[in-house]
Amino acid sequence: MVWPILESSAGAAIDVRELQDDHAELEGLLGDLRNRVDAFARAREGDRRVSAELAEALARTHELLAERIAEEERAVFPIVARYVSVSDWDRVEKAARTGGRCGSRRRGCYGTPSRANSRR
């Protein structure tokens, strides 16, 4: 959601490919977690194996999310503070609150390079 704004506002100051790759890795992990939750929902009461597999998947997901969020905060927040205008960031926050995405120019969630350093 935030990558298009960052690329548009900060240009070469940030390379979002690695951060995007992290999200692809998370998608796989979240898919596995969904499968484990479904298996848990279908399991017979007291099925310790299914419970243990779900607990392990939850622990892996928690660990990776905590690591990735901390990493993104270190990398992204200084770029946002320096390059992203208040109005562009407001659009990112609105999209996050409403479950929208900022990946489409039609939806108006892109920053304008000419305003990149303007904190209006």
PDB file of N, CA and C in Angstrom, residues 12 15-16 21 23 26 31 36 51-52 56-59 61 65 70 76 79 82 84 99 117:
ATOM      1  N   ALA A  12      14.975   7.611  -5.990  1.00  0.00           N
ATOM      2  CA  ALA A  12      16.132   6.739  -5.784  1.00  0.00           C
ATOM      3  C   ALA A  12      16.568   6.657  -4.319  1.00  0.00           C
ATOM      4  N   ASP A  15      14.852   1.816  -2.186  1.00  0.00           N
ATOM      5  CA  ASP A  15      14.612   0.689  -3.086  1.00  0.00           C
ATOM      6  C   ASP A  15      13.642  -0.240  -2.356  1.00  0.00           C
ATOM      7  N   VAL A  16      12.421  -0.269  -2.821  1.00  0.00           N
ATOM      8  CA  VAL A  16      11.382  -1.029  -2.111  1.00  0.00           C
ATOM      9  C   VAL A  16      11.342  -2.497  -2.504  1.00  0.00           C
ATOM     10  N   ASP A  21       9.696  -8.037  -1.429  1.00  0.00           N
ATOM     11  CA  ASP A  21      10.021  -9.463  -1.351  1.00  0.00           C
ATOM     12  C   ASP A  21       9.660 -10.021   0.019  1.00  0.00           C
ATOM     13  N   HIS A  23       7.243  -9.065   1.840  1.00  0.00           N
ATOM     14  CA  HIS A  23       5.786  -9.238   1.857  1.00  0.00           C
ATOM     15  C   HIS A  23       5.373 -10.498   1.108  1.00  0.00           C
ATOM     16  N   LEU A  26       5.903 -13.270   3.464  1.00  0.00           N
ATOM     17  CA  LEU A  26       4.838 -13.271   4.464  1.00  0.00           C
ATOM     18  C   LEU A  26       3.549 -13.866   3.925  1.00  0.00           C
ATOM     19  N   GLY A  31      -0.528 -17.922   4.267  1.00  0.00           N
ATOM     20  CA  GLY A  31      -1.294 -18.988   3.620  1.00  0.00           C
ATOM     21  C   GLY A  31      -1.198 -20.282   4.415  1.00  0.00           C
ATOM     22  N   ARG A  36      -3.553 -24.063   8.560  1.00  0.00           N
ATOM     23  CA  ARG A  36      -3.497 -24.654   9.910  1.00  0.00           C
ATOM     24  C   ARG A  36      -4.745 -24.299  10.718  1.00  0.00           C
ATOM     25  N   SER A  51      -3.331 -29.122  17.108  1.00  0.00           N
ATOM     26  CA  SER A  51      -3.136 -27.977  17.998  1.00  0.00           C
ATOM     27  C   SER A  51      -1.667 -27.544  18.016  1.00  0.00           C
ATOM     28  N   ALA A  52      -0.772 -28.506  18.084  1.00  0.00           N
ATOM     29  CA  ALA A  52       0.663 -28.199  18.118  1.00  0.00           C
ATOM     30  C   ALA A  52       1.109 -27.567  16.801  1.00  0.00           C
ATOM     31  N   GLU A  56       2.682 -23.839  16.457  1.00  0.00           N
ATOM     32  CA  GLU A  56       3.979 -23.624  15.816  1.00  0.00           C
ATOM     33  C   GLU A  56       3.859 -22.595  14.682  1.00  0.00           C
ATOM     34  N   ALA A  57       2.804 -22.702  13.881  1.00  0.00           N
ATOM     35  CA  ALA A  57       2.587 -21.749  12.789  1.00  0.00           C
ATOM     36  C   ALA A  57       2.346 -20.345  13.337  1.00  0.00           C
ATOM     37  N   LEU A  58       1.597 -20.237  14.422  1.00  0.00           N
ATOM     38  CA  LEU A  58       1.361 -18.931  15.049  1.00  0.00           C
ATOM     39  C   LEU A  58       2.664 -18.332  15.571  1.00  0.00           C
ATOM     40  N   ALA A  59       3.492 -19.144  16.186  1.00  0.00           N
ATOM     41  CA  ALA A  59       4.770 -18.659  16.712  1.00  0.00           C
ATOM     42  C   ALA A  59       5.683 -18.184  15.583  1.00  0.00           C
ATOM     43  N   THR A  61       4.759 -17.121  12.615  1.00  0.00           N
ATOM     44  CA  THR A  61       4.162 -15.921  12.046  1.00  0.00           C
ATOM     45  C   THR A  61       4.442 -14.718  12.940  1.00  0.00           C
ATOM     46  N   LEU A  65       6.628 -11.570  11.656  1.00  0.00           N
ATOM     47  CA  LEU A  65       5.959 -10.268  11.602  1.00  0.00           C
ATOM     48  C   LEU A  65       6.658  -9.245  12.496  1.00  0.00           C
ATOM     49  N   ALA A  70       9.578  -4.271  12.563  1.00  0.00           N
ATOM     50  CA  ALA A  70      10.679  -3.470  13.106  1.00  0.00           C
ATOM     51  C   ALA A  70      11.628  -3.032  11.989  1.00  0.00           C
ATOM     52  N   VAL A  76      11.590   2.628   6.576  1.00  0.00           N
ATOM     53  CA  VAL A  76      10.551   3.419   5.913  1.00  0.00           C
ATOM     54  C   VAL A  76      10.260   4.747   6.603  1.00  0.00           C
ATOM     55  N   ILE A  79      12.258   7.798   5.577  1.00  0.00           N
ATOM     56  CA  ILE A  79      11.955   8.190   4.196  1.00  0.00           C
ATOM     57  C   ILE A  79      10.619   8.927   4.145  1.00  0.00           C
ATOM     58  N   ARG A  82      10.964  12.420   5.526  1.00  0.00           N
ATOM     59  CA  ARG A  82      11.750  13.339   4.694  1.00  0.00           C
ATOM     60  C   ARG A  82      11.094  13.676   3.365  1.00  0.00           C
ATOM     61  N   VAL A  84       7.728  12.279   1.919  1.00  0.00           N
ATOM     62  CA  VAL A  84       6.303  12.103   1.621  1.00  0.00           C
ATOM     63  C   VAL A  84       5.500  13.282   2.182  1.00  0.00           C
ATOM     64  N   GLY A  99      -9.265  -0.525   4.125  1.00  0.00           N
ATOM     65  CA  GLY A  99      -8.911  -1.780   3.477  1.00  0.00           C
ATOM     66  C   GLY A  99      -8.568  -1.619   2.015  1.00  0.00           C
ATOM     67  N   ASN A 117       9.115  16.927  -1.755  1.00  0.00           N
ATOM     68  CA  ASN A 117       9.707  17.498  -0.552  1.00  0.00           C
ATOM     69  C   ASN A 117       8.779  18.482   0.148  1.00  0.00           C
TER      70      ASN A 117
END
